[in-house]
PDB file of C-alpha atoms in Angstrom:
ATOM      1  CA  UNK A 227     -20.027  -2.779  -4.999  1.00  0.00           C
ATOM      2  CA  UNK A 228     -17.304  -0.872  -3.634  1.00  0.00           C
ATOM      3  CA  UNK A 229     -17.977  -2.119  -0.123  1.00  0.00           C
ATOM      4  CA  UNK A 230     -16.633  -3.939   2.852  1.00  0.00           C
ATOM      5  CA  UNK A 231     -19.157  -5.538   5.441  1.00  0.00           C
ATOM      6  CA  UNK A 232     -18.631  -6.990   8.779  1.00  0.00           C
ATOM      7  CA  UNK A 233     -20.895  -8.392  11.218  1.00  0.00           C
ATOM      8  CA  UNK A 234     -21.935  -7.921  14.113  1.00  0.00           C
ATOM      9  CA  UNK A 235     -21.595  -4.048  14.562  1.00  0.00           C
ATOM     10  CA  UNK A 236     -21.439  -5.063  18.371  1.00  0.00           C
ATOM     11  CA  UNK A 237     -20.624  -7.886  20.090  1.00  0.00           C
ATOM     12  CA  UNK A 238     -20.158  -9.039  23.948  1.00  0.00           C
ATOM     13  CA  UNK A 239     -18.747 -11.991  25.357  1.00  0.00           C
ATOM     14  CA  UNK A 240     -17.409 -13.601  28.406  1.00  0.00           C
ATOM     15  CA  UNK A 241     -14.049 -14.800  28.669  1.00  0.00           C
ATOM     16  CA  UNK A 242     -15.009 -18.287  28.244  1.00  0.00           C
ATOM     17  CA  UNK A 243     -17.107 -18.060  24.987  1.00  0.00           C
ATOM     18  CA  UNK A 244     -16.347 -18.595  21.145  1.00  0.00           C
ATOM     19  CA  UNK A 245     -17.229 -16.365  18.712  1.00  0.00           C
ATOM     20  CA  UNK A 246     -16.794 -15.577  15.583  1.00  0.00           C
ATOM     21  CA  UNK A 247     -16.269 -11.960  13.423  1.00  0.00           C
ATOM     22  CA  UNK A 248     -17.107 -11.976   9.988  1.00  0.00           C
ATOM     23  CA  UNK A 249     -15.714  -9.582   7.120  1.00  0.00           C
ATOM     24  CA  UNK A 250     -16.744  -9.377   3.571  1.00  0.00           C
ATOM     25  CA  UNK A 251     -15.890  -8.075   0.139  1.00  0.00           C
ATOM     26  CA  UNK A 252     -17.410  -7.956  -3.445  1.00  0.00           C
ATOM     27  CA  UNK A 253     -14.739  -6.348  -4.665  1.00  0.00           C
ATOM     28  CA  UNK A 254     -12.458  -8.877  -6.155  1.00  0.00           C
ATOM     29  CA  UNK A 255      -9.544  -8.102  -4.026  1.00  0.00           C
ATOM     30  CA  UNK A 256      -6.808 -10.473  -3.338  1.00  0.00           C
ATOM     31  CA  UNK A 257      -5.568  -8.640   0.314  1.00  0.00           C
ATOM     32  CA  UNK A 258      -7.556  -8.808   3.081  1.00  0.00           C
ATOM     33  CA  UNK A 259      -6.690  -7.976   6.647  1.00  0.00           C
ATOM     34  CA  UNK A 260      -7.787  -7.620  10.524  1.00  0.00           C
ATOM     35  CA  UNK A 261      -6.808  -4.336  12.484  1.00  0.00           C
ATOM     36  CA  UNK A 262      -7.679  -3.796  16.338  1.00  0.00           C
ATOM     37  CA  UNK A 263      -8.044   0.163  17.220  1.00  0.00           C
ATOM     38  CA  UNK A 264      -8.157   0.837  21.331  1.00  0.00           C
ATOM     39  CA  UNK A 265      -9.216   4.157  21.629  1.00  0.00           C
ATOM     40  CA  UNK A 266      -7.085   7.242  20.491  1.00  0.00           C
ATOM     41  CA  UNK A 267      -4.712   5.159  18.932  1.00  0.00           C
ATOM     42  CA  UNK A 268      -4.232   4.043  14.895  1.00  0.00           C
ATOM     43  CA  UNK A 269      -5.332   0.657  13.870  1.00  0.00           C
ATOM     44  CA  UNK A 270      -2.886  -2.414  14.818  1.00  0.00           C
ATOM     45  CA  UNK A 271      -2.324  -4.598  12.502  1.00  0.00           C
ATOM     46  CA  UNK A 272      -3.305  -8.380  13.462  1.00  0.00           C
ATOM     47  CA  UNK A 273      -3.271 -10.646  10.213  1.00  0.00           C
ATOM     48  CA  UNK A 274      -2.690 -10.140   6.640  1.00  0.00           C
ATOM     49  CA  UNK A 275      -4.398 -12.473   3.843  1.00  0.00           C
ATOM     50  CA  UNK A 276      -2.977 -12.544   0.337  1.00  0.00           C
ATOM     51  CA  UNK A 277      -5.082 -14.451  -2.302  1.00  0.00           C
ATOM     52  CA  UNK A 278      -6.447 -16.648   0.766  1.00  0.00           C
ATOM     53  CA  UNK A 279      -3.314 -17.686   1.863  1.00  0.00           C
ATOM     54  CA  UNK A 280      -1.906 -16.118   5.291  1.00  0.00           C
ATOM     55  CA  UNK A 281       0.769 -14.004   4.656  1.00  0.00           C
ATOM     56  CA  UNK A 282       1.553 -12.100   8.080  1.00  0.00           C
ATOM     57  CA  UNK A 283       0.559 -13.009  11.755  1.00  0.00           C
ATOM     58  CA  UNK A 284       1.669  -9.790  13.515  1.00  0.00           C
ATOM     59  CA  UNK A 285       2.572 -12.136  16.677  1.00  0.00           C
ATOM     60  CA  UNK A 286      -1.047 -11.684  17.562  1.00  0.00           C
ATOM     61  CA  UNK A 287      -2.375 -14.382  20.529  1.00  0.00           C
ATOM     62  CA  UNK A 288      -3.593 -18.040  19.562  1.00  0.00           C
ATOM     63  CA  UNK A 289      -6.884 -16.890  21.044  1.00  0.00           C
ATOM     64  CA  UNK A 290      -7.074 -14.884  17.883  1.00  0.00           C
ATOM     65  CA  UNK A 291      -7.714 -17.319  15.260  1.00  0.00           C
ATOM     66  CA  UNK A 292      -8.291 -15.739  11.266  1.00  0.00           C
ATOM     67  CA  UNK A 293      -9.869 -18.033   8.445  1.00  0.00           C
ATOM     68  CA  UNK A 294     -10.335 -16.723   4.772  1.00  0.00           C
ATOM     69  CA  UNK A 295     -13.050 -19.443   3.152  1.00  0.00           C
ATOM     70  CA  UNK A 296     -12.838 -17.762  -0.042  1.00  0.00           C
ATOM     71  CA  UNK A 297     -11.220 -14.905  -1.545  1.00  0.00           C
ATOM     72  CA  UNK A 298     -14.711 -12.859  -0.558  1.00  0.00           C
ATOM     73  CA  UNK A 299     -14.517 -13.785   2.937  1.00  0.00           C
ATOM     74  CA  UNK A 300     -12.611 -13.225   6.267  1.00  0.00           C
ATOM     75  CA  UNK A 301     -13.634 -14.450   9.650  1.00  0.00           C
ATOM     76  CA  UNK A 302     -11.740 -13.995  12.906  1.00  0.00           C
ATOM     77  CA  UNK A 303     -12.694 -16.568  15.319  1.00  0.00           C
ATOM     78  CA  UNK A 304     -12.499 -15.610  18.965  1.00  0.00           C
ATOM     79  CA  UNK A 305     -11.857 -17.894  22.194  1.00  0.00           C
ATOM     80  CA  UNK A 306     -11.001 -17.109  25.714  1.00  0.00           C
ATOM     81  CA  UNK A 307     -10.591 -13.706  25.198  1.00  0.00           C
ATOM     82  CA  UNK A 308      -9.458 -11.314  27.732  1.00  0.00           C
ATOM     83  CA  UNK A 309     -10.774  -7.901  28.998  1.00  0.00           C
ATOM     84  CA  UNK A 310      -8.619  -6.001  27.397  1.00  0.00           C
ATOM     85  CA  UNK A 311      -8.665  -7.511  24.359  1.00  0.00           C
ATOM     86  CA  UNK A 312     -11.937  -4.929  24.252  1.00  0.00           C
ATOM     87  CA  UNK A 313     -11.426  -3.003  21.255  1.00  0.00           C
ATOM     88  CA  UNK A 314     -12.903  -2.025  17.632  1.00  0.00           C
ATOM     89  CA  UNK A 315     -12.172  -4.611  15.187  1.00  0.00           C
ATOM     90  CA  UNK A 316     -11.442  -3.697  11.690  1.00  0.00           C
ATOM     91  CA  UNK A 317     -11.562  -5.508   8.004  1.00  0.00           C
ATOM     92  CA  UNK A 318      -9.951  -3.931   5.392  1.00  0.00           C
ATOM     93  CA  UNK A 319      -9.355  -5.277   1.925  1.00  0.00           C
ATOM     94  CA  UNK A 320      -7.099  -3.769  -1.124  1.00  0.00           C
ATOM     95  CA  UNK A 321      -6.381  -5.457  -3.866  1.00  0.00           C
ATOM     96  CA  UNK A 322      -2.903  -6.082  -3.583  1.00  0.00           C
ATOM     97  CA  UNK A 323      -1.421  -3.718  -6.169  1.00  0.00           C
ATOM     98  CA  UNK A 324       1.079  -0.917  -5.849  1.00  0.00           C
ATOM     99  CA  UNK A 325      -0.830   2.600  -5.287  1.00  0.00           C
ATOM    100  CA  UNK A 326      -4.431   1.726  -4.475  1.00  0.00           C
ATOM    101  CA  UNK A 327      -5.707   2.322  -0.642  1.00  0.00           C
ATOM    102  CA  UNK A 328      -7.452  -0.429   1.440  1.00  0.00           C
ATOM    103  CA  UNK A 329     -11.067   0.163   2.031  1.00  0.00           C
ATOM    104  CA  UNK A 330     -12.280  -0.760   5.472  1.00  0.00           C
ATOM    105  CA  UNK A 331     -15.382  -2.079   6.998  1.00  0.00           C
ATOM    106  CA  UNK A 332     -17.582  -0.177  10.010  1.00  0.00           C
ATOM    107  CA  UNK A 333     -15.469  -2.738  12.313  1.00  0.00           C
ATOM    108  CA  UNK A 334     -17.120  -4.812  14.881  1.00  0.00           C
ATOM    109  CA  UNK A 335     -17.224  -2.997  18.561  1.00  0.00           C
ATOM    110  CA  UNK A 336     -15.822  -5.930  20.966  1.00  0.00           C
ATOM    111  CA  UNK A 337     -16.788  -6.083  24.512  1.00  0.00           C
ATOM    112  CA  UNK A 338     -14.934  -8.788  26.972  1.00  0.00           C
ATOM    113  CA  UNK A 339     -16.508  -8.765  30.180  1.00  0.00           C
TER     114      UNK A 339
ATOM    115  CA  UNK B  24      12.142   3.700  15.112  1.00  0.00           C
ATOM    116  CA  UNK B  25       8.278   3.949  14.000  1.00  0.00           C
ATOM    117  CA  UNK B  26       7.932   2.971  10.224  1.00  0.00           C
ATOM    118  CA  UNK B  27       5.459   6.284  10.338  1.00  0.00           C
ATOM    119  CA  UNK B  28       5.443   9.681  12.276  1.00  0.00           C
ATOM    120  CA  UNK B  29       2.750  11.458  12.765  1.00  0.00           C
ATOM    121  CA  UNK B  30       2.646  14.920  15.130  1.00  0.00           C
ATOM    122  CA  UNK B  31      -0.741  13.470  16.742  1.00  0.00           C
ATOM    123  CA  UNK B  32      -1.596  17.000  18.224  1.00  0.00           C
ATOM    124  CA  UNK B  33      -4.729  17.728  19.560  1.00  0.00           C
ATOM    125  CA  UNK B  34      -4.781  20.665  16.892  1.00  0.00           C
ATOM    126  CA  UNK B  35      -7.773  23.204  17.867  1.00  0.00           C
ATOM    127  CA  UNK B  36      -8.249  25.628  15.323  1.00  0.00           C
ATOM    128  CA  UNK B  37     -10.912  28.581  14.670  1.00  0.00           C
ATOM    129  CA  UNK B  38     -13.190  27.967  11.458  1.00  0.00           C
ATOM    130  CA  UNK B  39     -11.787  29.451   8.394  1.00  0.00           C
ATOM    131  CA  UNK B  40      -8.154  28.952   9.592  1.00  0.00           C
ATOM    132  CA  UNK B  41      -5.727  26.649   7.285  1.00  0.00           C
ATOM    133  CA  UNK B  42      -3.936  23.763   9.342  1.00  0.00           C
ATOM    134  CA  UNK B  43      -1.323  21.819   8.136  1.00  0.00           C
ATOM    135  CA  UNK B  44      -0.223  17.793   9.439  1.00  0.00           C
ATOM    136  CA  UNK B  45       2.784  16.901   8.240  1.00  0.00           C
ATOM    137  CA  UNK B  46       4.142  13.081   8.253  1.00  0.00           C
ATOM    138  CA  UNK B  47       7.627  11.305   8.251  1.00  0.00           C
ATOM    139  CA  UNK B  48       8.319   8.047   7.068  1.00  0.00           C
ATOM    140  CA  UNK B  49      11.213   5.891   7.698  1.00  0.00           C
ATOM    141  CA  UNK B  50      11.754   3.633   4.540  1.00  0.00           C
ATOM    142  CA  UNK B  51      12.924   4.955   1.396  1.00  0.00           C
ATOM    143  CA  UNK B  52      11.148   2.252  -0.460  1.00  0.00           C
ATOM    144  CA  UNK B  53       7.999   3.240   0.328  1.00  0.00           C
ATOM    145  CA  UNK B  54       5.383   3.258  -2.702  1.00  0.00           C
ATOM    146  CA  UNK B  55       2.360   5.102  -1.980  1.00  0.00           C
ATOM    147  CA  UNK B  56       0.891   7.179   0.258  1.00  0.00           C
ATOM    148  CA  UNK B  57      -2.402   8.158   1.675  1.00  0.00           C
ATOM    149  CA  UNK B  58      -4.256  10.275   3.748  1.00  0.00           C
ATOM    150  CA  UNK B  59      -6.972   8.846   5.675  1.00  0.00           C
ATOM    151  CA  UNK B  60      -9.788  10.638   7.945  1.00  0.00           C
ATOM    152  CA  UNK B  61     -11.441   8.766  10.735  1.00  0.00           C
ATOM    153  CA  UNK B  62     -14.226  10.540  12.962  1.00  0.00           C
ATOM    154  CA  UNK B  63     -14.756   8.768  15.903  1.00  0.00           C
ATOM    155  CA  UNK B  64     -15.544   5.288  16.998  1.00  0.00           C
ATOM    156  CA  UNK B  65     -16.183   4.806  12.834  1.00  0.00           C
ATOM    157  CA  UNK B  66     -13.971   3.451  10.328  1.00  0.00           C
ATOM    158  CA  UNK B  67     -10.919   5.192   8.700  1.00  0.00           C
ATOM    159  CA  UNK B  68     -11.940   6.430   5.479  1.00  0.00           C
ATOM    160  CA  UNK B  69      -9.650   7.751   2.450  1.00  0.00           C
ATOM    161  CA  UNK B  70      -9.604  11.424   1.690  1.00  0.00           C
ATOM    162  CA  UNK B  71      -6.853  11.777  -0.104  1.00  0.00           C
ATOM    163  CA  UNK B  72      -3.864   9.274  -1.704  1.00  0.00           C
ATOM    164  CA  UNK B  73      -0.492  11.219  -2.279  1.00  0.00           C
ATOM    165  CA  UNK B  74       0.831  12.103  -5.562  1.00  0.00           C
ATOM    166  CA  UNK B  75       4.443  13.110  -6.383  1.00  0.00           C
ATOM    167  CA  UNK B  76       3.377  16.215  -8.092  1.00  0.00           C
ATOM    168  CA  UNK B  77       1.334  16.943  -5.348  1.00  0.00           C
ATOM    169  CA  UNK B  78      -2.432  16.809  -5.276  1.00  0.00           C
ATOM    170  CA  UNK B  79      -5.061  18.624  -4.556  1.00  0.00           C
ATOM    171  CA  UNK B  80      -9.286  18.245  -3.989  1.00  0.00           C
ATOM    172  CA  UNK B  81     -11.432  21.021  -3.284  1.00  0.00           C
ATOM    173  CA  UNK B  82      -9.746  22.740   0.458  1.00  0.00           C
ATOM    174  CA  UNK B  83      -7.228  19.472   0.942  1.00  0.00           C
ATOM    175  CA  UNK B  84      -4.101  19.541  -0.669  1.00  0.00           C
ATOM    176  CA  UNK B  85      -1.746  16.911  -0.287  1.00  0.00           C
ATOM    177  CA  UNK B  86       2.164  17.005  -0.764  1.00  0.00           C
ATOM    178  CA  UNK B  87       4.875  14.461  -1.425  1.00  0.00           C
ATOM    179  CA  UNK B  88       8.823  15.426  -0.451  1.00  0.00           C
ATOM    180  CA  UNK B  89      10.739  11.926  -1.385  1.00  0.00           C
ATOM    181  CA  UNK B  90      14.011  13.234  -0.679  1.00  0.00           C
ATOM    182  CA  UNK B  91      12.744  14.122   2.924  1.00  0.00           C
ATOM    183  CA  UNK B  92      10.714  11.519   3.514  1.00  0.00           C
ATOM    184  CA  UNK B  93       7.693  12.997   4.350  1.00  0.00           C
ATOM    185  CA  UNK B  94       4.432  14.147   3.614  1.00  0.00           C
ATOM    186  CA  UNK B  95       1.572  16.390   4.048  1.00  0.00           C
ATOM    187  CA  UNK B  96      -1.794  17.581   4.352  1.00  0.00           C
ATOM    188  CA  UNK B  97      -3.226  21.415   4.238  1.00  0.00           C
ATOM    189  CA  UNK B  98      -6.792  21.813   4.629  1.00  0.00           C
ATOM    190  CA  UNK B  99      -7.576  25.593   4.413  1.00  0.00           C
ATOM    191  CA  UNK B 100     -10.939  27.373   5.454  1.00  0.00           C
ATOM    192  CA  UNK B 101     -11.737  24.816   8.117  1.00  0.00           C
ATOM    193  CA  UNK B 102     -15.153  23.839   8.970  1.00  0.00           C
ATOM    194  CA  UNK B 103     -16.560  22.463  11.782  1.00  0.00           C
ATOM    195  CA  UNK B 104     -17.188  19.191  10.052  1.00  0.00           C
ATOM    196  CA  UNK B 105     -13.339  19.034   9.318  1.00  0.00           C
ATOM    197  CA  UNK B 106     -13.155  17.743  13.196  1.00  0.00           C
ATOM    198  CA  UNK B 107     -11.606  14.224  12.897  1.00  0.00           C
ATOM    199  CA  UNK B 108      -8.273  12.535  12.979  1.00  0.00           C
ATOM    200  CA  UNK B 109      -6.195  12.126  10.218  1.00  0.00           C
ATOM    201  CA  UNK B 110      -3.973   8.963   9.460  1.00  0.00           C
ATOM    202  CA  UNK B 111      -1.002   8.749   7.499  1.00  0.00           C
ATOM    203  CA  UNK B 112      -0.711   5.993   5.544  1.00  0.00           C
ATOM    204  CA  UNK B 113       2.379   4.585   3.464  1.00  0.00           C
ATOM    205  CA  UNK B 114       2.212   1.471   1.335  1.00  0.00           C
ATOM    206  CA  UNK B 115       5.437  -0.068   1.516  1.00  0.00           C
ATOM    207  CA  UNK B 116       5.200  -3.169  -0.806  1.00  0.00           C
ATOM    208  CA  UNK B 117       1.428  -4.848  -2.118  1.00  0.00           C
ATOM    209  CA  UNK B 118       0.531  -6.051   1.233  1.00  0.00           C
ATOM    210  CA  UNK B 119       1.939  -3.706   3.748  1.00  0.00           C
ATOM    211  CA  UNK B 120       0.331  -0.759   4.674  1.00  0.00           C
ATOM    212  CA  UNK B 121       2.021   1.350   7.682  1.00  0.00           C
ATOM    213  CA  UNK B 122       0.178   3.926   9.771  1.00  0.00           C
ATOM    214  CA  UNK B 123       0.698   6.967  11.716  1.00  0.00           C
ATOM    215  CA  UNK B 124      -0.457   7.591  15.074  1.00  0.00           C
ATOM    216  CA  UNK B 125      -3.127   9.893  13.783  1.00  0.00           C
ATOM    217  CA  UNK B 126      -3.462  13.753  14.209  1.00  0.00           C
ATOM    218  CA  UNK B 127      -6.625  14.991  15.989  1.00  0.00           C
ATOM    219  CA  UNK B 128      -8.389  18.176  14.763  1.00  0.00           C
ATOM    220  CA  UNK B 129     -10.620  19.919  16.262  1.00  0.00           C
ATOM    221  CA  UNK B 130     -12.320  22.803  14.401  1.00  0.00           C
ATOM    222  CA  UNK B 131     -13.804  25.493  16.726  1.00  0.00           C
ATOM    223  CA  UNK B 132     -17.007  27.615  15.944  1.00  0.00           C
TER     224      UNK B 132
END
């Protein structure tokens, strides 16, 4: 299984709701980590996860609030977000050693109305 | 000073035509190196990691100058499915992967 999942594929919310983003590997990495891509511009790094333990917080917003459960898993829980936090969401995992790539997940479309 | 530098274009070239993206990094302890495609609204996707000795799959060939910090990508006899953006990507240490701003390509029938 050479795959990263995330769910939802789409999600909406108003600035007062929680919700959660959910990322998932099978491949026995030890790195996991949550991008944000606006549009026309690279992915931006948010948080890093090394063997489940939080490694970098790219000075993202306490409204942006990652959880690894287990080394598989990788949620990003969400709470009074703001419009412009409206962006694709992307999970990537690698597994943590010199000259492999990450492999990324279909991201999670984010819509803050 | 950006960790990576990419030329992010647009490049619009006819099919059949060879492009070239080049891309600079900053940190001379950087490990590895990759070229990424990413067609739009979808995920990034590797096409190619970066060798010293160079590399090369099929049209893509990938290059590595360490002394000059930078890399590169040549894609020759373009086709129109070759329309995406390509990422630069350098590993730096285990964890730390640092990307360009992305080149756009647009291949024209």
């Amino acid at each position: 299984d050479t795959e990263v999942t995330q769910t939802p594929k789409h999600l909406v919310m108003g600035m007062t709701n929680k919700k959660s983003l959910k990322c998932e590997q099978h491949m026995g990495h030890r790195a996991m980590y949550w991008y944000k891509q606006k549009a026309k511009k690279p992915p931006e790094l948010m948080f890093v996860y090394s063997y489940e333990k939080l490694s970098i917080n790219e000075s993202v917003p306490s409204r942006f609030s990652p959880e690894c459960p287990n080394s598989s898993l990788l949620n990003l829980h969400l709470h009074a977000l703001q419009p412009e936090d409206s962006a694709l969401y992307l999970c990537a995992s690698s597994p943590g050693t010199m000259g492999v790539e990450q492999f990324f997940g279909p991201g999670t479309r984010l819509t803050v109305l | 000073r950006k960790e990576v530098e990419q030329d992010p274009g647009p490049f619009n070239v006819p099919e059949g035509a060879t492009v070239a993206f080049n891309c600079t990094y900053s940190n001379s302890a950087s490990q590895s190196f990759f070229w990424y495609r990413q067609d739009c609204r979808k995920e990034p996707k590797l096409l190619m990691s970066v060798y010293s000795s160079g590399n090369e799959d099929g049209r893509f060939t990938a290059q590595l100058n360490r002394a000059s910090q930078y890399i590169s990508l040549l894609i020759r006899d373009s086709k129109l499915s070759d329309s995406a953006t390509y990422l630069c990507v350098v590993n730096m240490y285990g964890n730390q992967f640092y990307f360009g701003t992305g080149t756009s390509l647009t291949v024209i029938p």
